[in-house]
mmCIF file of C-alpha atoms in Angstrom:
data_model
loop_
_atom_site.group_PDB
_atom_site.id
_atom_site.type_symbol
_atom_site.label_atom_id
_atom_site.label_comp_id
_atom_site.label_asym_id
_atom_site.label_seq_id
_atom_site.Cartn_x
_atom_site.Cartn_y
_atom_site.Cartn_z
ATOM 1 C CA UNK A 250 0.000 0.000 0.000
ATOM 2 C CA UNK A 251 2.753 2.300 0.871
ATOM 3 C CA UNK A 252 4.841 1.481 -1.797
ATOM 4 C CA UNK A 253 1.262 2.447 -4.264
ATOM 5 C CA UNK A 254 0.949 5.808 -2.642
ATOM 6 C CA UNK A 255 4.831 6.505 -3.406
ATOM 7 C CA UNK A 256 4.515 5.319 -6.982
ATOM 8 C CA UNK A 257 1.251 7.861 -7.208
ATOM 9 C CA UNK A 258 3.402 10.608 -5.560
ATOM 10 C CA UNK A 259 5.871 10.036 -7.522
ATOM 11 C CA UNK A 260 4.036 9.994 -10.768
ATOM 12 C CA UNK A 261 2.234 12.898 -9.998
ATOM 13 C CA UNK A 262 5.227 14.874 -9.340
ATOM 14 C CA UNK A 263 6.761 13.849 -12.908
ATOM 15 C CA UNK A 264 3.307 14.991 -14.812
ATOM 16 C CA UNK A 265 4.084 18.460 -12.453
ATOM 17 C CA UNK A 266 7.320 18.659 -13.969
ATOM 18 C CA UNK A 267 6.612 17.826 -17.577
ATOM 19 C CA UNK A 268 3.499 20.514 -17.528
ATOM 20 C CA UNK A 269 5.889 23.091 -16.127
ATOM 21 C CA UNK A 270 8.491 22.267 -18.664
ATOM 22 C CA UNK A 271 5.782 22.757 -21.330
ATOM 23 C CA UNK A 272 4.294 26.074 -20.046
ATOM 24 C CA UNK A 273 7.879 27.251 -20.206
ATOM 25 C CA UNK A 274 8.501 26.349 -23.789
ATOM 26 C CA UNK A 275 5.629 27.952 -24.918
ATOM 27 C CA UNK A 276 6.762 30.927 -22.843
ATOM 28 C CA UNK A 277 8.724 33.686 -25.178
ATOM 29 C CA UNK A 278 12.174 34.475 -24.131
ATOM 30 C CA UNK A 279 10.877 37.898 -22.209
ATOM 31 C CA UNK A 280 7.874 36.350 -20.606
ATOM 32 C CA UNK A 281 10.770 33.358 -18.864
ATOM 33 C CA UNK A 282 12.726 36.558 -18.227
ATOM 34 C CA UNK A 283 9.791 37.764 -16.555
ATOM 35 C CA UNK A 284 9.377 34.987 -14.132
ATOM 36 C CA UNK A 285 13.033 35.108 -12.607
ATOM 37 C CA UNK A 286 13.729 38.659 -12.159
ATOM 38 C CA UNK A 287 11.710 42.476 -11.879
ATOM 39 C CA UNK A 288 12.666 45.109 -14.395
ATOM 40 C CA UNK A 289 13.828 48.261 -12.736
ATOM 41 C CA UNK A 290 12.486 51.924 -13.212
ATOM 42 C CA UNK A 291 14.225 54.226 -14.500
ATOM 43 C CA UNK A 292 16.328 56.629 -12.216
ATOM 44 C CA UNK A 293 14.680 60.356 -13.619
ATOM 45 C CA UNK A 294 17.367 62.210 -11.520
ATOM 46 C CA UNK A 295 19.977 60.494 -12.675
ATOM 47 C CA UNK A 296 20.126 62.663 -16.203
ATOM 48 C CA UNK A 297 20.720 65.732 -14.281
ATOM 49 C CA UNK A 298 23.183 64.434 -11.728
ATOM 50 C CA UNK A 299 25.082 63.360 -15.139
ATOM 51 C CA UNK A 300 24.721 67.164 -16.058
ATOM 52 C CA UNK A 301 26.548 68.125 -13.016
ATOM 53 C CA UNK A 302 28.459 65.718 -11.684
ATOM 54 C CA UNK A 303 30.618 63.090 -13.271
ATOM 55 C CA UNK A 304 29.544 59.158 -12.638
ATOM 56 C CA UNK A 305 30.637 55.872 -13.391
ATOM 57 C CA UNK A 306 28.442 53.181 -15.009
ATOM 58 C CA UNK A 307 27.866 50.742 -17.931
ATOM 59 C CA UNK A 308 26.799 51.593 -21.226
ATOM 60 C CA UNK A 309 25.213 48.405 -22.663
ATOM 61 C CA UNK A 310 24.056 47.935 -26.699
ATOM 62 C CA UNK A 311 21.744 45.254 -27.260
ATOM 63 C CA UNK A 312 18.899 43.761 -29.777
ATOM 64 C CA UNK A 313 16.496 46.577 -30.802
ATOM 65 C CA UNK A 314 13.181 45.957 -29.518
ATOM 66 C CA UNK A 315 14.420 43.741 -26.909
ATOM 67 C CA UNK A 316 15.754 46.005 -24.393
ATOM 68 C CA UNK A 317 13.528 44.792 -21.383
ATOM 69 C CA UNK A 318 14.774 41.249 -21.805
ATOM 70 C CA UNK A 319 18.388 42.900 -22.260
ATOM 71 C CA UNK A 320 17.470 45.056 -19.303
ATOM 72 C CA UNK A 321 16.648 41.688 -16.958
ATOM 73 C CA UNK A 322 19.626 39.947 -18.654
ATOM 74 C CA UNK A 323 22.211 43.169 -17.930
ATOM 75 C CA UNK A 324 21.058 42.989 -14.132
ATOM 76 C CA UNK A 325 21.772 39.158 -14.047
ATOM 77 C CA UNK A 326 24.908 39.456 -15.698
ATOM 78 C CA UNK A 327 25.964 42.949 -13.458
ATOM 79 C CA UNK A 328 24.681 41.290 -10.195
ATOM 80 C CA UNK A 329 27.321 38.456 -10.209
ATOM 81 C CA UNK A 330 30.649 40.840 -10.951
ATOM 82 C CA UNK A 331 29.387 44.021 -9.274
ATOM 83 C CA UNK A 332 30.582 42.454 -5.741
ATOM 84 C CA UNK A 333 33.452 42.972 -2.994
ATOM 85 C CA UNK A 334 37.044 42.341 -3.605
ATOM 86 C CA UNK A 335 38.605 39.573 -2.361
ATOM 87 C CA UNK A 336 42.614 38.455 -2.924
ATOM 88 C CA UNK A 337 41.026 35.313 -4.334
ATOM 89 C CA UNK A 338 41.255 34.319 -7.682
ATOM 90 C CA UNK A 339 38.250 36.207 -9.629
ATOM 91 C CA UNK A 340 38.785 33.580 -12.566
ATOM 92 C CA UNK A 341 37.385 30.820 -10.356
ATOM 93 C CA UNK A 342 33.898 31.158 -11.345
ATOM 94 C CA UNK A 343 31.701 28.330 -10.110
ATOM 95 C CA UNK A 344 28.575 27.941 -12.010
ATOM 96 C CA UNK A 345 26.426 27.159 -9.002
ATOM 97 C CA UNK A 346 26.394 31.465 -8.645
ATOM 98 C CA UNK A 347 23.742 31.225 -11.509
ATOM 99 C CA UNK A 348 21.503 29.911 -10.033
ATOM 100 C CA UNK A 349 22.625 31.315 -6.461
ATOM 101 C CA UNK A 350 21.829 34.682 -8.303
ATOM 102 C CA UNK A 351 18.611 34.106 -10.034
ATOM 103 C CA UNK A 352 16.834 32.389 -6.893
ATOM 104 C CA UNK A 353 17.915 35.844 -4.767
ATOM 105 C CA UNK A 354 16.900 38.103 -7.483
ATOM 106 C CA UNK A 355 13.350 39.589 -6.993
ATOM 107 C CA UNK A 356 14.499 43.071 -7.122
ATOM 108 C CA UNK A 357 11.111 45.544 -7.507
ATOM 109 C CA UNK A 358 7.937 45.767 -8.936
ATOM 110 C CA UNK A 359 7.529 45.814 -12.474
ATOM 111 C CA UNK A 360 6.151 49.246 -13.843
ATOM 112 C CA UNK A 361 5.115 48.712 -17.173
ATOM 113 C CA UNK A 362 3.992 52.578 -18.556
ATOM 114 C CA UNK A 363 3.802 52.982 -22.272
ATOM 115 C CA UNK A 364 5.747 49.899 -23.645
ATOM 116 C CA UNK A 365 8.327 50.673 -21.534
ATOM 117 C CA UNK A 366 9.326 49.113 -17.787
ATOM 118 C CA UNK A 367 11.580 51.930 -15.511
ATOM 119 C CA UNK A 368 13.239 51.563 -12.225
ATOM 120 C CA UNK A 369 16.571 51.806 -10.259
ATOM 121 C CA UNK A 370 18.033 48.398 -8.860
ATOM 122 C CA UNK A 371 20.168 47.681 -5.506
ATOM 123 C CA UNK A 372 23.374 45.191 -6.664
ATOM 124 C CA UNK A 373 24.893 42.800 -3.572
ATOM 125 C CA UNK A 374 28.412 43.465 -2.351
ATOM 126 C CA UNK A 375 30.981 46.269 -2.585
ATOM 127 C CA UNK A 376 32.939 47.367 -4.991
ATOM 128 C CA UNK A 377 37.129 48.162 -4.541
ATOM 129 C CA UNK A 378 40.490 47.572 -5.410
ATOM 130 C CA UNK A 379 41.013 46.181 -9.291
ATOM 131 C CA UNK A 380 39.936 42.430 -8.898
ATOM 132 C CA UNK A 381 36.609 41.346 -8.147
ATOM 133 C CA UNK A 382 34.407 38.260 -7.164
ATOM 134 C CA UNK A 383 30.915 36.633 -8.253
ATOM 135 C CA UNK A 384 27.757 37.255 -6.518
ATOM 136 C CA UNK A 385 27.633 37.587 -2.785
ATOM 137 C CA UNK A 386 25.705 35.335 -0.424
ATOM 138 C CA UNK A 387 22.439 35.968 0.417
ATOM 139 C CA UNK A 388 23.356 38.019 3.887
ATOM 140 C CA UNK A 389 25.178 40.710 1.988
ATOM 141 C CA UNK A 390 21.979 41.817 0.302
ATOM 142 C CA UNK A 391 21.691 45.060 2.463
ATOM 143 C CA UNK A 392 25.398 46.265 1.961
ATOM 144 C CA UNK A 393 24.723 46.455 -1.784
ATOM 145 C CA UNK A 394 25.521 49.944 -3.977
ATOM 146 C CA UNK A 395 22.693 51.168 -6.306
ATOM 147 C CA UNK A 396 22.746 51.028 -10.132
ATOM 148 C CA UNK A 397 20.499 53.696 -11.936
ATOM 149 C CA UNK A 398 19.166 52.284 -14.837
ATOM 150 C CA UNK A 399 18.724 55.994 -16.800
ATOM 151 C CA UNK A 400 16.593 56.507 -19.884
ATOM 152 C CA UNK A 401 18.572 57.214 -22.972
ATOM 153 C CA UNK A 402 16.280 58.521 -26.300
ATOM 154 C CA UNK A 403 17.895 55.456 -29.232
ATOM 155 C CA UNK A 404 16.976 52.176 -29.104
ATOM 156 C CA UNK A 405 19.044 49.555 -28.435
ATOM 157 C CA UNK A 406 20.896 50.970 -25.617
ATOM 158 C CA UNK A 407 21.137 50.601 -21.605
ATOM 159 C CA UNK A 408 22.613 53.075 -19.215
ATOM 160 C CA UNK A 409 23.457 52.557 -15.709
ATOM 161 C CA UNK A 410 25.009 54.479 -13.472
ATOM 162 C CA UNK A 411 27.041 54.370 -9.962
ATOM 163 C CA UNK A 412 26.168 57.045 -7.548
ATOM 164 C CA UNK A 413 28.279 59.935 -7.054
ATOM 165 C CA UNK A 414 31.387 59.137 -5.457
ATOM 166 C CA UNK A 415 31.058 55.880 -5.496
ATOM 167 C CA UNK A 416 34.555 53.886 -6.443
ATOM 168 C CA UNK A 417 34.042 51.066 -8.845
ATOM 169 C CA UNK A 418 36.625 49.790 -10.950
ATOM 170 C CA UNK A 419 34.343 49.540 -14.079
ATOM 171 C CA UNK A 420 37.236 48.075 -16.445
ATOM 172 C CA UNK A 421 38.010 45.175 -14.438
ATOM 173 C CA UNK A 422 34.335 44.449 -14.154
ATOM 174 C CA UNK A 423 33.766 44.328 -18.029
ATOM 175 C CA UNK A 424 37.565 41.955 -17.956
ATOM 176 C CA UNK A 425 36.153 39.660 -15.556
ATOM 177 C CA UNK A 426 32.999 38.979 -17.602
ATOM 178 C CA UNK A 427 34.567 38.490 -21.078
ATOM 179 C CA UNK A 428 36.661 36.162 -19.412
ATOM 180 C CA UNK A 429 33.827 34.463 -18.234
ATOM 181 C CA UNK A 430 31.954 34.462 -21.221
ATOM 182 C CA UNK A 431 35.364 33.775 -23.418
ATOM 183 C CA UNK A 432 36.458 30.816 -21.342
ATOM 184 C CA UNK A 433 32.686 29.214 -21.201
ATOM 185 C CA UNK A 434 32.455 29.175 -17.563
ATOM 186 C CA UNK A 435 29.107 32.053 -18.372
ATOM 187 C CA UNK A 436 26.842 31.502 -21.126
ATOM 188 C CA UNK A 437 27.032 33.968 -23.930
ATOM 189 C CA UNK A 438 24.376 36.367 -23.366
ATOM 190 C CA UNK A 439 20.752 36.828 -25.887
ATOM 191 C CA UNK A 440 20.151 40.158 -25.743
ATOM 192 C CA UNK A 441 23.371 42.548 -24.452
ATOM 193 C CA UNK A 442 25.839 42.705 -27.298
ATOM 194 C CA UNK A 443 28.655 44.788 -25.428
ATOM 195 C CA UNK A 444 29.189 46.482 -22.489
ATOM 196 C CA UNK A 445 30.962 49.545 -22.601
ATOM 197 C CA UNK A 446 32.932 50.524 -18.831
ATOM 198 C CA UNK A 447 32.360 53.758 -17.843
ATOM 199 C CA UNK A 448 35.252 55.079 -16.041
ATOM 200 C CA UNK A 449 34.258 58.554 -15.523
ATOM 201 C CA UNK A 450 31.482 61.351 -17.917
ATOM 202 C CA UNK A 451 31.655 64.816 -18.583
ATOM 203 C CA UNK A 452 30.083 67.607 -20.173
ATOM 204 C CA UNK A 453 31.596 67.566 -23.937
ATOM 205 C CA UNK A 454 33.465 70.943 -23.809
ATOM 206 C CA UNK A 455 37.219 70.937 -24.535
ATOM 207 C CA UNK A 456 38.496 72.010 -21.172
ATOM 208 C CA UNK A 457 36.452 69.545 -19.028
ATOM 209 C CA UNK A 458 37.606 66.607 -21.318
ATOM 210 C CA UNK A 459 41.088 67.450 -21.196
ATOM 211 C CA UNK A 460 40.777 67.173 -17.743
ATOM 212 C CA UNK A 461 39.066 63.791 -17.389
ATOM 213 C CA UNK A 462 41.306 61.735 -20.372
ATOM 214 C CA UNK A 463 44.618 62.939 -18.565
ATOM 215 C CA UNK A 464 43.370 62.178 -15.168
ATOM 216 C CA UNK A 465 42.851 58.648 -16.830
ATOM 217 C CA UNK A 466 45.669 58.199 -18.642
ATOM 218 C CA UNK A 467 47.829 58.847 -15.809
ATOM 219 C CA UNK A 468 45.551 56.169 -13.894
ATOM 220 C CA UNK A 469 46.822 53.731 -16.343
ATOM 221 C CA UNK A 470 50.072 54.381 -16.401
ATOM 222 C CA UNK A 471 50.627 54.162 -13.061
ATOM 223 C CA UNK A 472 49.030 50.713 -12.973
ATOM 224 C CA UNK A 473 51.809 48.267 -12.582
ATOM 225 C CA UNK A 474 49.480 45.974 -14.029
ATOM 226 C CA UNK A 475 49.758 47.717 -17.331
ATOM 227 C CA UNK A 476 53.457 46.998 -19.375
ATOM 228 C CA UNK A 477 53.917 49.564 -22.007
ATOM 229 C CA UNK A 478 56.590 49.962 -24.465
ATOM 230 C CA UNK A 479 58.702 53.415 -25.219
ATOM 231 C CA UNK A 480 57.338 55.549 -26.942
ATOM 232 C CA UNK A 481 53.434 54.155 -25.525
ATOM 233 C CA UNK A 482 50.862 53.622 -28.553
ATOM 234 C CA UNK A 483 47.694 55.032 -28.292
ATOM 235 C CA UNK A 484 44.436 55.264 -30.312
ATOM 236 C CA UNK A 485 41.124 57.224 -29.879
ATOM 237 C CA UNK A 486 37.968 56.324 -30.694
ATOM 238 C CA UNK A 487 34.494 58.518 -30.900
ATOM 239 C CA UNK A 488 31.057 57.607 -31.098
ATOM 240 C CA UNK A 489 28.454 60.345 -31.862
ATOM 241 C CA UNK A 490 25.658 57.307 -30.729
ATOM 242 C CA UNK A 491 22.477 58.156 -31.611
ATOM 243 C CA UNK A 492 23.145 61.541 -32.951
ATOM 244 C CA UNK A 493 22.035 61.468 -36.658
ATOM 245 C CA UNK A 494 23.736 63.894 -38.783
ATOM 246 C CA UNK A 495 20.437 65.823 -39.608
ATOM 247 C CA UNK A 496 20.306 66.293 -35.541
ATOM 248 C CA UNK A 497 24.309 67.576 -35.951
ATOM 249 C CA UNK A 498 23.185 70.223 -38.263
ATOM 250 C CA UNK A 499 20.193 71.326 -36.682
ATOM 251 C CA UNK A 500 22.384 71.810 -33.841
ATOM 252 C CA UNK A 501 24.809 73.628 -35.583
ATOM 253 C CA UNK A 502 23.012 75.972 -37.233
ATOM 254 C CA UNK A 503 21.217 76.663 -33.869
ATOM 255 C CA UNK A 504 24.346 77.672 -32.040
ATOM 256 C CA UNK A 505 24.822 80.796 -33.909
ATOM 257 C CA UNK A 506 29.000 80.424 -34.280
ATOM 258 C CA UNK A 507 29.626 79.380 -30.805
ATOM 259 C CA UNK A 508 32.159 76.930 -30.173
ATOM 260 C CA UNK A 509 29.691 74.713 -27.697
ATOM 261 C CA UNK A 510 29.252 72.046 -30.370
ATOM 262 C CA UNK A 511 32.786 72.052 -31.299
ATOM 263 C CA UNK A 512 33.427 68.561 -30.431
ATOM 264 C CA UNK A 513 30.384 67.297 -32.195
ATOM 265 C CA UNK A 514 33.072 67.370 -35.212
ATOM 266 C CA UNK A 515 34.979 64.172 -35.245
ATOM 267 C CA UNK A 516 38.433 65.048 -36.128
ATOM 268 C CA UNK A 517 37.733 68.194 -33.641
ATOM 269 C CA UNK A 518 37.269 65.813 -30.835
ATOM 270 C CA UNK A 519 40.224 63.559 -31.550
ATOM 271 C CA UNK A 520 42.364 66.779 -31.655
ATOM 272 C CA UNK A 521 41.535 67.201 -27.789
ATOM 273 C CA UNK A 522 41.761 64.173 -26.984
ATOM 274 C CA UNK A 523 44.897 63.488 -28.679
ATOM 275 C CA UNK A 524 46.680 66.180 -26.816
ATOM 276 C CA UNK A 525 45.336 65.383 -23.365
ATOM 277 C CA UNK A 526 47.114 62.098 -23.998
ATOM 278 C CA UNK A 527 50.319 64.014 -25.116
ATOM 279 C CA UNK A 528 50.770 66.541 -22.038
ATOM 280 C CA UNK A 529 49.829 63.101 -19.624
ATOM 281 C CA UNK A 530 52.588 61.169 -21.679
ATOM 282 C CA UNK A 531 54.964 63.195 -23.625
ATOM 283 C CA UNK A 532 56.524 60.077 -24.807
ATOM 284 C CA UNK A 533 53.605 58.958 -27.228
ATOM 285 C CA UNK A 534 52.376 58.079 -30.453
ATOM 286 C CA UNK A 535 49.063 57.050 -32.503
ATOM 287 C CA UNK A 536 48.902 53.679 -33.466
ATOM 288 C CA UNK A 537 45.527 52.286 -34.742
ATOM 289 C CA UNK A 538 46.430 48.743 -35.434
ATOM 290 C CA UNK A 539 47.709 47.742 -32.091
ATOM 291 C CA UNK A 540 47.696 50.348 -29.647
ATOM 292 C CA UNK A 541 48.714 49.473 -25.756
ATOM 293 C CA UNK A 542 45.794 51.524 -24.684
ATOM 294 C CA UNK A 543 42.507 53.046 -26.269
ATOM 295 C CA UNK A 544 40.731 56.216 -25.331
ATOM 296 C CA UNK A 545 37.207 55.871 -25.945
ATOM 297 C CA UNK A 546 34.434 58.720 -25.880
ATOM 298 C CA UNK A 547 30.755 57.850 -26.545
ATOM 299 C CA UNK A 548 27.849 60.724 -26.668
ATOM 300 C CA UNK A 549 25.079 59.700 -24.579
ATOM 301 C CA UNK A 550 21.960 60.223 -25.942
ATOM 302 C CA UNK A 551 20.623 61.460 -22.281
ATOM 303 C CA UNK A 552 16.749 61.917 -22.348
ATOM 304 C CA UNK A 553 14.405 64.715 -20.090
ATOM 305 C CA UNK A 554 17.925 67.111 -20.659
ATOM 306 C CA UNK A 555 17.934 70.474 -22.869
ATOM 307 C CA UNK A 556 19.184 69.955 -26.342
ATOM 308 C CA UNK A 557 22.560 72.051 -25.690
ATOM 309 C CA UNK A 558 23.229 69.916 -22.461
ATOM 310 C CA UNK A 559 25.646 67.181 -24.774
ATOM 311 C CA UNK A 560 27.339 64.879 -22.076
ATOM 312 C CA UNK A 561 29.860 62.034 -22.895
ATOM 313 C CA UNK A 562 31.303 58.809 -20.959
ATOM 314 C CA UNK A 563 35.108 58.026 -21.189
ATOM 315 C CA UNK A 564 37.519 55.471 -20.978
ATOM 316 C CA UNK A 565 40.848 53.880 -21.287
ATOM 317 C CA UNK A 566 41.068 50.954 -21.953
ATOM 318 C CA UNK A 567 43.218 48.110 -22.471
ATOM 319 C CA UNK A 568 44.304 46.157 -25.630
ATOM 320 C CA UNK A 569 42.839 43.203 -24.516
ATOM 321 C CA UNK A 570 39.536 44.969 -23.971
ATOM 322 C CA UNK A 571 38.925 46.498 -27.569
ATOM 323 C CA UNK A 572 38.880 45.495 -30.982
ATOM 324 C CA UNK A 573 40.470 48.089 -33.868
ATOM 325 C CA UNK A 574 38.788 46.267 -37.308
ATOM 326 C CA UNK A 575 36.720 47.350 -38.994
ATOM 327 C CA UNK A 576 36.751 49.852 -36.303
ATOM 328 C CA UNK A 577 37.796 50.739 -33.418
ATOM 329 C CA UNK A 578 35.252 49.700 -30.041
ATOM 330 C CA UNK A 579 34.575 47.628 -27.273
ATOM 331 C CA UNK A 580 34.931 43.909 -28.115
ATOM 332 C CA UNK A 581 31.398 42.038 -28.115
ATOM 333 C CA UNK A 582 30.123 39.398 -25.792
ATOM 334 C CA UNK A 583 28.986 37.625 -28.743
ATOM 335 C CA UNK A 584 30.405 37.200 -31.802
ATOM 336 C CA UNK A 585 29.289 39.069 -35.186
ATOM 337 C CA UNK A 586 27.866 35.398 -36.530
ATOM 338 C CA UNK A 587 25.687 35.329 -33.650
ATOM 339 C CA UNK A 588 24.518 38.641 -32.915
ATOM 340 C CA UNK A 589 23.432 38.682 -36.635
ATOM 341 C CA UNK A 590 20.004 37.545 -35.481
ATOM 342 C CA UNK A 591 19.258 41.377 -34.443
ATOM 343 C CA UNK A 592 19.779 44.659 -35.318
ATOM 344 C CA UNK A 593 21.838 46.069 -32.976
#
């Protein structure tokens, strides 16, 4: 008799299973998103703290149209590497964090307004020094710094932000996750095609960029973690994202001969950036085909800020981190062959 009633039991549980199994196949990728973790709001003070102040953050492109599933799918991937520092080895990924990661994560009611889902996450652990570790254990929840998710105006774009003053060592974040992904401990992601480090942002005027590439540059080169050669190759890279060149001239012509929008030029921008790197290292050069370091500047296409309020996020950034054909960027998380499947 007992042994029927465990059969039963057990029977019953496998039908359980196999429905479950078959509800979630039917599911589309967003609405299985939806049942792990809560899209975030959007963080509407964040635009004007960007305005004033400069931040640290991620810069994500993904699949148009598919930015809440990238949204849930940045968090996930964020939530592991966004953690304290330990001595450890940050290589030693065990996969068992996955799941560690997506049973903690309920983060916040979803607000679904217009199409769109907005809100501002909290991420477990802290954040220091230049290596860091997978998620945290449940009891470090609390501690946790808070990532603004910000609304940009293009599609196919995430922005999130540190608060002010917060240290994060942004670059080693983005490392530790293409190592992951590289080396197959993490799965390749769907939806988030790169993810740009933001080391610091500024207001794009020539005297506050200056400032912020040869603060960085100096940060790198007094890394010992970094070996350069003599004289140190350099390359620059600028990405008007989101600005469409009828936008360019309507700003143009609406500045009336001032030199605000200066820097929307291209070659104008490399100019400045070029010689913040020479007066932080006289002993330099431009190399595009294998430079030791990269300066990157993208425009953010901020949204709820005036149209003469142009802020940009900067980097530098290691060889190992960037890619110079055709162009050059931020290496992917996935390659070109599979990323083909959306416009991005």
């Amino acid at each position: 008799m007992a042994e029927e009633e465990g059969f039963e039991k057990a029977h019953h549980h496998e039908e359980e299973e196999g429905e479950k199994k078959k509800k979630e196949m039917m599911m589309s990728p967003w609405e299985q998103h939806s049942a792990v973790i809560s899209i975030p709001r959007y963080d509407y003070n964040a635009p004007s703290s960007l305005l004033h102040h400069s931040l640290s953050g991620f810069l994500i492109t993904c699949t148009i149209k598919r930015e809440k599933s990238a949204t849930k799918e940045a968090i996930s991937i964020l939530d592991k590497y966004v953690g304290s520092c330990s001595n450890a080895d940050s290589g030693n990924l065990d996969n068992s964090d996955d799941n560690a990661a997506t049973k903690r994560r309920k983060i916040c009611p979803e607000d679904d307004q217009d199409g769109e889902t907005e809100t501002a996450f909290n991420n477990s652990g802290k954040t220091s020094g230049t290596c860091l570790s997978p998620v945290m254990p449940d009891t470090n929840l609390d501690r946790g710094h808070v990532l603004s998710l910000v609304k940009l105006t293009r599609s196919g774009l995430l922005l999130f932000t540190f608060p002010r003053n917060t240290p994060a060592d942004t670059v080693g974040i983005v490392s530790n996750i293409m190592e992951s992904v590289e080396s197959g401990i993490s799965k390749s992601p769907l939806w988030c095609h790169r993810i740009f480090p933001i080391q610091e942002t500024c207001s794009l005027n020539e005297k506050e960029l200056q400032t912020v590439v040869s603060k960085l540059v100096f940060q790198f080169m007094n890394d010992k973690q970094h070996k350069v050669s003599h004289p140190v190759k350099f390359a620059v890279g600028y990405n008007r994202r989101g600005i469409e060149e009828t936008e360019l001239k309507i700003v143009k012509d609406t500045s009336n001969g001032s030199d605000k929008f200066a820097l929307l030029d291209r070659n104008k921008c490399f100019g400045v950036v070029a010689a913040a790197v020479k007066s932080a290292v006289s002993d330099s050069v431009v190399d595009l085909k294998s430079p030791e370091f990269s300066v990157l500047v993208e425009l953010l296409p901020l949204s709820g800020v005036p149209n003469a309020s142009l802020v940009v996020a900067v980097s530098v950034l290691p060889q190992n981190l960037v890619n110079t054909k055709p162009r050059l960027c931020i290496k992917a998380l996935v390659s070109d062959s599979k990323a083909k499947g959306g416009k991005h």
